[in-house]
Amino acid sequence: MISKDVVEKVAKLSRLHLEEEEIAQYADQLNQILDTMAGLQQIDTDGVAPLAHVLPIENVFREDEVGECFTQETVLANAPEQSNGMFQVPKIV
Amino acid sequence: MKYETVIGLEVHVELATESKIFCSCSAHSFGADPNSHVCPACCGMPGMLPVVNRRVVDFGMKAGMMLNCDINRVTTFDKKSYYYPDLPGAYQTTQWFAPVAVNGRVDIETSAGKKSVRIKQIHMEEDAGKLVHDISEGTTHVDFNRTSVPLIEIVSQPDLSSAEEVEAYLVRLRTLLRYAKVAECEMAHGTMRCDVNLSVRPEGSDVLGVRTEMKNMNSIEAIKRAIEYETARHINAIENGTEVLVQETRRWDDAKGKSYAMRSKETAGDYRYFPDPNVMPVVIDDVWYETIKNSVPEFPEVKREKYIALGLTEYDAERISESIMLCECFEEASEACGNPKEVVNWITSDVMRILNAKQMTYEMLNLDNKAFGKLISLTLDGKISRANSKKILSAMFDDRAIEPEAYAEANNMLIGEQNDDLILGIVKKVVESDPKSVNDFKNGKEKALMALFGKCMKELKGNCDPQQLKVILLECING
Amino acid sequence: MNKIVIDDMFLTTDMPTTAGSKMLEGYTSLFEAEVLTRLKAADYVIAGKTKVGEFGADLLGETCYFGAEYEGETLQYPAAAAVKSGDAKAAVVMDVNGAPRRGAAQNGLVSLKPTYGRVSRYGTIPVACSGETVGVIANNAADCRDVFTAMAGYDSKDGTSLPESMTEQGKAAVTKKNKVVVLSSMLKGTDEAVQGRIAAVTDQFTKNGIEVVVADADVVAYAGAAWNILMSAELCNNVSRYDGVKYGYRTKNYTNIDELYTNSRTEAFGEFLKSAILFGSETLSTENYKKVYDKALRVRRVIRDNMAALLADCDALLMPAASALAYSRTLVEGDKYLPYKENFFTAPASITGLPAVIAGGVQLVGNAFSEDLLLDLAELV
């Protein structure tokens, strides 16, 4: 059961602002999603290792070689606000 | 009451690779324009996928071996989420579930004696960018040149108990990682950074006190000052109730000599780690493991003992073994010229003098060590004068490609038997031009001979075996 | 005519890529998706982009910030509509949560979701990286095959790309069994029309000498639940990069960095995406990781092993792609959780990385590397 407190905490963690009624609404939604997976706990996974990658591939590397970077101008092309070749944000305290 | 300080360190070290950990941008942007060493991958744009730089794993393993760790043969990368403007993806790719190295040990020695500091783990991860604060405008600017530069984080157990021990530990860590040639470890450059976890408890107690974490120390001296300040603050709080200690992160202000609580992240501790689906597991087989194992250098103590056995003084052996670059210079040059004692003399005099004059550290030594050994041989064999060999060595510092014999020949510094006539001609000229000195010498003034000798040497531009010159000069004077 | 359309999930340098979100409105990428480079090299012409739901994770594009597409009162997947109308020979799509497969099935088109790792994801908007794949929708199996062939293959820029040697080995190991298994547990909740399609395709196979048997595999029915956890968590992490600092939407309403983050994201993300972010974040919390996320990863292995065992002696698992052959506006607008429910049918292939083909309104899930065989079967439908 996901409480309104949990929704509030998670929203804060995810940098989302929720109005009071939204909190209740999402708590309800999240619980519905949760219901769809109640059955998972019944599947016996003792001795089963987690499967984070479906492919049997390992050791994918690149060699330590320097390639081309983008220019400062290109990197900043989509920046909402910039200054002196850098992305600009409000003062970090 | 007597108190003891309990300290654990988290040390971040930038690995000395050419390119970044997950993309091919250059990892070296010291002094470069902001955001000029950046691609869509390392500035958090969608669509680029991480591909691991193999050398980062090589270096991570090697660092683990230097610190006596067990190497995890299957090591994986995970995502750690938090919001901060210097972290462009709002996640850092790091190692949480299976770090490359675990359960290590670093041995240190202080005035309190010998001690083993346990290493909990070493994990590989990407660095964050840099924030530049514009106080007048009240804005912060973000530069992503440093994002995704490879780091290892070395996490110690809380086995340290004084500033002196912390210093010994950091110096030892630095020496070992430099020995392995995996990192520069220069705190002033930010290539080694250290967070201090500290608590205080009554001596003999086995209950840990409230722990604080301190950041932002830029030198070992600053770390020592911070530890002393923080220890005093904790004891004062416990004894006098001056304040209530809370578990928090604090920022060290070295100029003020004080630590300040940082704004607590309301979300601290919940980094929501999970395996990075885009980075496949790294599996270290025996061949790879052994290759790295075989590249691990001898430890400083082993080298020191070896050098003493070669006839070096304890003082010299200690000095040389301080740096892997000096060790290699000594060993390779000795092999080339067969005279270790002579080599160490050259290193401790000429090499160190030139380094000092050029304001270079031992780690920046970039001589062709074999050629250096050959230069010593040529000098010992009388083929190059001592004075000229110094000049040649200096030139070899600037140009690794210089081959001493060829260089000496090209610059007329090679002493050969065919030069006897040349020397004789010059000596005759000098003797004829200075009859006063010749007479003085004949009348028993030894100094007069030195004056003549000096004049000859100057005319010869130092390009002469002093013994040979002396013989010819005496022959000429005495007829 | 080699005209194709692409989902608005593929990065392009000559037009914006929005992923259906206000967050990326007007965003133009600095580089191009690998599949587009390959398709252009094979003389395909990219005629335009088709709309997707926010970050491609919804039912059929209904959460698109730029508007959902309805045909009358029936929700329509824009990429499928473009193929059906004849505007394009094929659509190159991003299968995050099954939308392209549902879209193809409901329009009677053929669609391929290849084996995970066979088509590069370089330059696609990342959402649920452990299972999402680039796919194709076309009018017939032959066109699907052509487009797939043009864009498949190893790409060193994608660390999850299958090396050619593995692909060749994998393809060689695929043998034709002339047998298809209907998973009865996957028929749950389907309407009569869908059941009718299953019966029709079964008949078609039988007529062509392919044996069709019914089997039960309860564990496969948990794929949707497990995928909801993995997909939401990965989505939450992948969209955390959109914070108003580097590109994309930035709120006008801020005085400090936290407000910049929070208001940018709150104003730009839609309701469905927010629910996925919240849920995904919660599954990864310290309290839940072991119980929820790690459990889902273990269940994923159980499902994969189970399906591999079923596929050991047949060519494909026959199952629906959706519970219905059309979603009405009333249904879609009345149930915000449909994407989390309807992926019951598409998640088995998503979570295991196995290939799937849609034909005749049904879904065939096959062994890894069996794309050719699945498309052969599709030609019989």
GROMACS .gro file of C-alpha atoms in nm, chain B residues 278-419:
model
  142
  371ASN     CA    1   2.335  -0.024  -2.120
  372VAL     CA    2   2.661  -0.146  -1.972
  373MET     CA    3   2.724  -0.517  -1.998
  374PRO     CA    4   2.899  -0.698  -1.713
  375VAL     CA    5   3.277  -0.701  -1.708
  376VAL     CA    6   3.412  -1.054  -1.668
  377ILE     CA    7   3.780  -1.082  -1.581
  378ASP     CA    8   3.920  -1.413  -1.696
  379ASP     CA    9   4.251  -1.564  -1.580
  380VAL     CA   10   4.446  -1.436  -1.879
  381TRP     CA   11   4.338  -1.077  -1.821
  382TYR     CA   12   4.387  -1.107  -1.446
  383GLU     CA   13   4.740  -1.246  -1.485
  384THR     CA   14   4.833  -0.983  -1.743
  385ILE     CA   15   4.749  -0.708  -1.499
  386LYS     CA   16   4.900  -0.896  -1.206
  387ASN     CA   17   5.226  -0.925  -1.399
  388SER     CA   18   5.230  -0.553  -1.462
  389VAL     CA   19   5.213  -0.473  -1.091
  390PRO     CA   20   5.548  -0.322  -0.992
  391GLU     CA   21   5.757  -0.418  -0.690
  392PHE     CA   22   5.660  -0.224  -0.381
  393PRO     CA   23   5.884   0.060  -0.260
  394GLU     CA   24   6.025  -0.144   0.032
  395VAL     CA   25   6.128  -0.424  -0.200
  396LYS     CA   26   6.306  -0.183  -0.429
  397ARG     CA   27   6.476  -0.011  -0.137
  398GLU     CA   28   6.618  -0.339  -0.003
  399LYS     CA   29   6.731  -0.436  -0.352
  400TYR     CA   30   6.912  -0.107  -0.395
  401ILE     CA   31   7.085  -0.139  -0.059
  402ALA     CA   32   7.204  -0.483  -0.167
  403LEU     CA   33   7.347  -0.318  -0.481
  404GLY     CA   34   7.561  -0.102  -0.257
  405LEU     CA   35   7.353   0.212  -0.231
  406THR     CA   36   7.341   0.394   0.100
  407GLU     CA   37   7.018   0.362   0.295
  408TYR     CA   38   6.961   0.731   0.237
  409ASP     CA   39   7.000   0.706  -0.140
  410ALA     CA   40   6.795   0.385  -0.161
  411GLU     CA   41   6.513   0.559   0.026
  412ARG     CA   42   6.531   0.864  -0.197
  413ILE     CA   43   6.525   0.671  -0.522
  414SER     CA   44   6.245   0.433  -0.415
  415GLU     CA   45   6.025   0.730  -0.328
  416SER     CA   46   5.921   0.755  -0.692
  417ILE     CA   47   5.870   0.491  -0.957
  418MET     CA   48   6.013   0.731  -1.215
  419LEU     CA   49   6.341   0.758  -1.025
  420CYS     CA   50   6.341   0.379  -0.977
  421GLU     CA   51   6.302   0.319  -1.347
  422CYS     CA   52   6.564   0.579  -1.429
  423PHE     CA   53   6.804   0.419  -1.184
  424GLU     CA   54   6.737   0.061  -1.289
  425GLU     CA   55   6.743   0.115  -1.664
  426ALA     CA   56   7.044   0.345  -1.660
  427SER     CA   57   7.232   0.102  -1.432
  428GLU     CA   58   7.161  -0.178  -1.672
  429ALA     CA   59   7.289   0.029  -1.962
  430CYS     CA   60   7.613   0.140  -1.795
  431GLY     CA   61   7.674  -0.135  -1.540
  432ASN     CA   62   7.761   0.103  -1.259
  433PRO     CA   63   7.470   0.157  -1.017
  434LYS     CA   64   7.668   0.364  -0.769
  435GLU     CA   65   7.771   0.607  -1.041
  436VAL     CA   66   7.412   0.624  -1.168
  437VAL     CA   67   7.275   0.709  -0.826
  438ASN     CA   68   7.533   0.988  -0.796
  439TRP     CA   69   7.423   1.133  -1.126
  440ILE     CA   70   7.057   1.107  -1.028
  441THR     CA   71   7.096   1.266  -0.689
  442SER     CA   72   7.315   1.543  -0.827
  443ASP     CA   73   7.255   1.627  -1.194
  444VAL     CA   74   6.908   1.484  -1.250
  445MET     CA   75   6.761   1.630  -0.935
  446ARG     CA   76   6.932   1.964  -0.999
  447ILE     CA   77   6.782   1.987  -1.348
  448LEU     CA   78   6.438   1.879  -1.224
  449ASN     CA   79   6.457   2.142  -0.959
  450ALA     CA   80   6.566   2.411  -1.202
  451LYS     CA   81   6.282   2.320  -1.437
  452GLN     CA   82   6.036   2.306  -1.145
  453MET     CA   83   5.948   1.949  -1.237
  454THR     CA   84   5.838   1.677  -0.996
  455TYR     CA   85   5.995   1.331  -0.999
  456GLU     CA   86   5.679   1.205  -1.168
  457MET     CA   87   5.742   1.436  -1.462
  458LEU     CA   88   6.082   1.281  -1.532
  459ASN     CA   89   6.076   1.180  -1.897
  460LEU     CA   90   6.436   1.086  -1.976
  461ASP     CA   91   6.534   0.807  -2.212
  462ASN     CA   92   6.686   0.614  -1.924
  463LYS     CA   93   6.896   0.382  -2.141
  464ALA     CA   94   7.046   0.680  -2.323
  465PHE     CA   95   7.112   0.838  -1.984
  466GLY     CA   96   7.304   0.522  -1.884
  467LYS     CA   97   7.501   0.542  -2.204
  468LEU     CA   98   7.589   0.905  -2.138
  469ILE     CA   99   7.730   0.797  -1.802
  470SER     CA  100   7.932   0.522  -1.970
  471LEU     CA  101   8.072   0.761  -2.229
  472THR     CA  102   8.173   1.001  -1.955
  473LEU     CA  103   8.333   0.731  -1.741
  474ASP     CA  104   8.522   0.608  -2.048
  475GLY     CA  105   8.659   0.956  -2.100
  476LYS     CA  106   8.487   1.008  -2.432
  477ILE     CA  107   8.288   1.304  -2.312
  478SER     CA  108   8.410   1.552  -2.053
  479ARG     CA  109   8.214   1.578  -1.730
  480ALA     CA  110   8.131   1.940  -1.809
  481ASN     CA  111   7.995   1.853  -2.151
  482SER     CA  112   7.799   1.554  -2.020
  483LYS     CA  113   7.600   1.794  -1.802
  484LYS     CA  114   7.513   1.998  -2.107
  485ILE     CA  115   7.411   1.688  -2.297
  486LEU     CA  116   7.196   1.565  -2.008
  487SER     CA  117   7.021   1.898  -1.996
  488ALA     CA  118   6.948   1.871  -2.368
  489MET     CA  119   6.820   1.516  -2.319
  490PHE     CA  120   6.561   1.652  -2.075
  491ASP     CA  121   6.418   1.865  -2.351
  492ASP     CA  122   6.440   1.606  -2.626
  493ARG     CA  123   6.394   1.237  -2.550
  494ALA     CA  124   6.519   1.145  -2.896
  495ILE     CA  125   6.876   1.260  -2.831
  496GLU     CA  126   7.132   0.982  -2.860
  497PRO     CA  127   7.428   1.100  -2.649
  498GLU     CA  128   7.716   0.978  -2.865
  499ALA     CA  129   7.571   1.111  -3.188
  500TYR     CA  130   7.479   1.436  -3.017
  501ALA     CA  131   7.833   1.474  -2.875
  502GLU     CA  132   7.983   1.411  -3.215
  503ALA     CA  133   7.753   1.653  -3.390
  504ASN     CA  134   7.835   1.922  -3.135
  505ASN     CA  135   8.209   1.860  -3.136
  506MET     CA  136   8.206   1.729  -2.780
  507LEU     CA  137   8.349   1.389  -2.850
  508ILE     CA  138   8.700   1.333  -2.723
  509GLY     CA  139   8.901   1.115  -2.960
  510GLU     CA  140   9.269   1.018  -2.994
  511GLN     CA  141   9.284   1.193  -3.330
  512ASN     CA  142   9.242   1.513  -3.133
   0.00000   0.00000   0.00000
